[in-house]
Amino acid sequence: MTDLKKLPAWLVVTADSATVTLSRPSEINSVVVDRLTLRSPTVREVRAANATAGGDDEAREMHLFASLSESGIKDLEGLKLTDYQRLQAAYFRLVQDDGV
C-alpha cells in the first residue's frame, strides 16, 4: 500500500460505508455522537440531491451527506469545520473506484 492509499486514523472505509471519528462529540438527531457513518450512495440518491439543490453545489453536497448519514442538515451545519472536511474526504474515498 502506498502512502497515497493509506487511510487516516480517523477513517474506516468498507465497500458499503465510511465511518469518520469526529474531532469532538457533536449532536446528531438529538444524540451526542463521536463518529458518523456515510453509507455508499446510489445513483438515485445522487440524482435526488442534484434535483433538490437547484444547481448549488454546496447544497447538493449537504443534502447528499444528510441522506447518507441519516442526519439533519442543521446538525451537519453545526459540525466543526474540520469534522465536515473529514466527511468530505470520507465520501470521496467511499465513491473512489480503486480498480480503475
Tab-separated table of C-alpha atoms in Angstrom:
chain	number	residue	atom	x	y	z
A	1	MET	CA	0.000	0.000	0.000
A	2	THR	CA	1.392	3.400	-0.974
A	3	ASP	CA	1.231	6.465	1.238
A	4	LEU	CA	-1.464	7.917	-1.035
A	5	LYS	CA	-3.762	4.957	-0.309
A	6	LYS	CA	-3.110	4.931	3.456
A	7	LEU	CA	-6.166	5.971	5.434
A	8	PRO	CA	-6.004	8.472	8.291
A	9	ALA	CA	-6.559	7.064	11.786
A	10	TRP	CA	-9.972	8.790	11.988
A	11	LEU	CA	-11.359	6.991	8.896
A	12	VAL	CA	-12.568	3.426	8.303
A	13	VAL	CA	-13.775	2.621	4.771
A	14	THR	CA	-15.538	-0.563	3.652
A	15	ALA	CA	-17.264	-1.375	0.364
A	16	ASP	CA	-20.572	-0.164	1.827
A	17	SER	CA	-19.688	2.691	4.170
A	18	ALA	CA	-17.160	5.131	5.564
A	19	THR	CA	-17.001	5.853	9.289
A	20	VAL	CA	-15.455	9.114	10.480
A	21	THR	CA	-14.319	9.647	14.049
A	22	LEU	CA	-15.115	13.261	14.892
A	23	SER	CA	-12.527	15.543	16.474
A	24	ARG	CA	-15.054	16.299	19.206
A	25	PRO	CA	-18.511	14.912	20.053
A	26	SER	CA	-21.399	16.576	18.226
A	27	GLU	CA	-25.164	16.396	18.452
A	28	ILE	CA	-26.798	14.497	15.597
A	29	ASN	CA	-30.536	13.749	15.704
A	30	SER	CA	-30.621	14.869	19.364
A	31	VAL	CA	-27.917	12.347	20.322
A	32	VAL	CA	-24.292	13.226	21.099
A	33	VAL	CA	-22.025	11.085	18.900
A	34	ASP	CA	-18.282	10.795	18.417
A	35	ARG	CA	-18.446	9.286	14.926
A	36	LEU	CA	-20.591	9.453	11.805
A	37	THR	CA	-21.066	6.830	9.123
A	38	LEU	CA	-21.806	7.608	5.480
A	39	ARG	CA	-23.261	4.686	3.569
A	40	SER	CA	-22.404	4.191	-0.069
A	41	PRO	CA	-24.693	6.314	-2.286
A	42	THR	CA	-26.963	5.067	-5.019
A	43	VAL	CA	-27.367	6.828	-8.343
A	44	ARG	CA	-30.933	7.692	-7.280
A	45	GLU	CA	-29.685	9.477	-4.137
A	46	VAL	CA	-27.116	11.492	-6.074
A	47	ARG	CA	-29.749	12.490	-8.631
A	48	ALA	CA	-32.214	13.454	-5.880
A	49	ALA	CA	-29.579	15.628	-4.181
A	50	ASN	CA	-28.817	17.298	-7.522
A	51	ALA	CA	-32.508	17.986	-8.142
A	52	THR	CA	-33.078	19.330	-4.626
A	53	ALA	CA	-30.085	21.674	-4.741
A	54	GLY	CA	-31.107	23.550	-7.891
A	55	GLY	CA	-27.537	23.923	-9.159
A	56	ASP	CA	-25.997	24.875	-5.796
A	57	ASP	CA	-23.016	22.523	-5.297
A	58	GLU	CA	-22.774	23.167	-1.554
A	59	ALA	CA	-26.484	22.463	-1.068
A	60	ARG	CA	-26.210	19.300	-3.180
A	61	GLU	CA	-23.372	18.003	-1.048
A	62	MET	CA	-25.161	18.886	2.190
A	63	HIS	CA	-28.385	17.135	1.086
A	64	LEU	CA	-26.425	14.081	-0.025
A	65	PHE	CA	-24.379	13.852	3.188
A	66	ALA	CA	-27.534	14.284	5.300
A	67	SER	CA	-29.192	11.434	3.420
A	68	LEU	CA	-26.157	9.135	3.544
A	69	SER	CA	-25.543	9.727	7.255
A	70	GLU	CA	-29.261	9.818	8.173
A	71	SER	CA	-28.642	13.191	9.802
A	72	GLY	CA	-30.392	16.509	9.643
A	73	ILE	CA	-28.876	19.284	7.546
A	74	LYS	CA	-28.895	21.616	10.571
A	75	ASP	CA	-26.929	19.014	12.545
A	76	LEU	CA	-24.312	18.760	9.794
A	77	GLU	CA	-24.114	22.555	9.631
A	78	GLY	CA	-23.344	22.516	13.359
A	79	LEU	CA	-20.271	20.305	12.936
A	80	LYS	CA	-16.839	21.767	13.465
A	81	LEU	CA	-15.403	22.597	10.016
A	82	THR	CA	-12.600	20.062	10.500
A	83	ASP	CA	-15.189	17.320	11.015
A	84	TYR	CA	-17.188	18.352	7.955
A	85	GLN	CA	-13.986	18.220	5.921
A	86	ARG	CA	-13.432	14.719	7.273
A	87	LEU	CA	-16.878	13.773	5.951
A	88	GLN	CA	-15.944	15.191	2.556
A	89	ALA	CA	-12.714	13.175	2.487
A	90	ALA	CA	-14.580	10.054	3.588
A	91	TYR	CA	-17.169	10.488	0.841
A	92	PHE	CA	-14.557	10.789	-1.876
A	93	ARG	CA	-12.704	7.728	-0.562
A	94	LEU	CA	-16.011	5.843	-0.437
A	95	VAL	CA	-17.002	6.535	-4.050
A	96	GLN	CA	-13.491	6.139	-5.469
A	97	ASP	CA	-13.081	3.031	-7.639
A	98	ASP	CA	-9.645	1.675	-6.817
A	99	GLY	CA	-9.840	-0.808	-9.695
A	100	VAL	CA	-9.843	1.918	-12.367
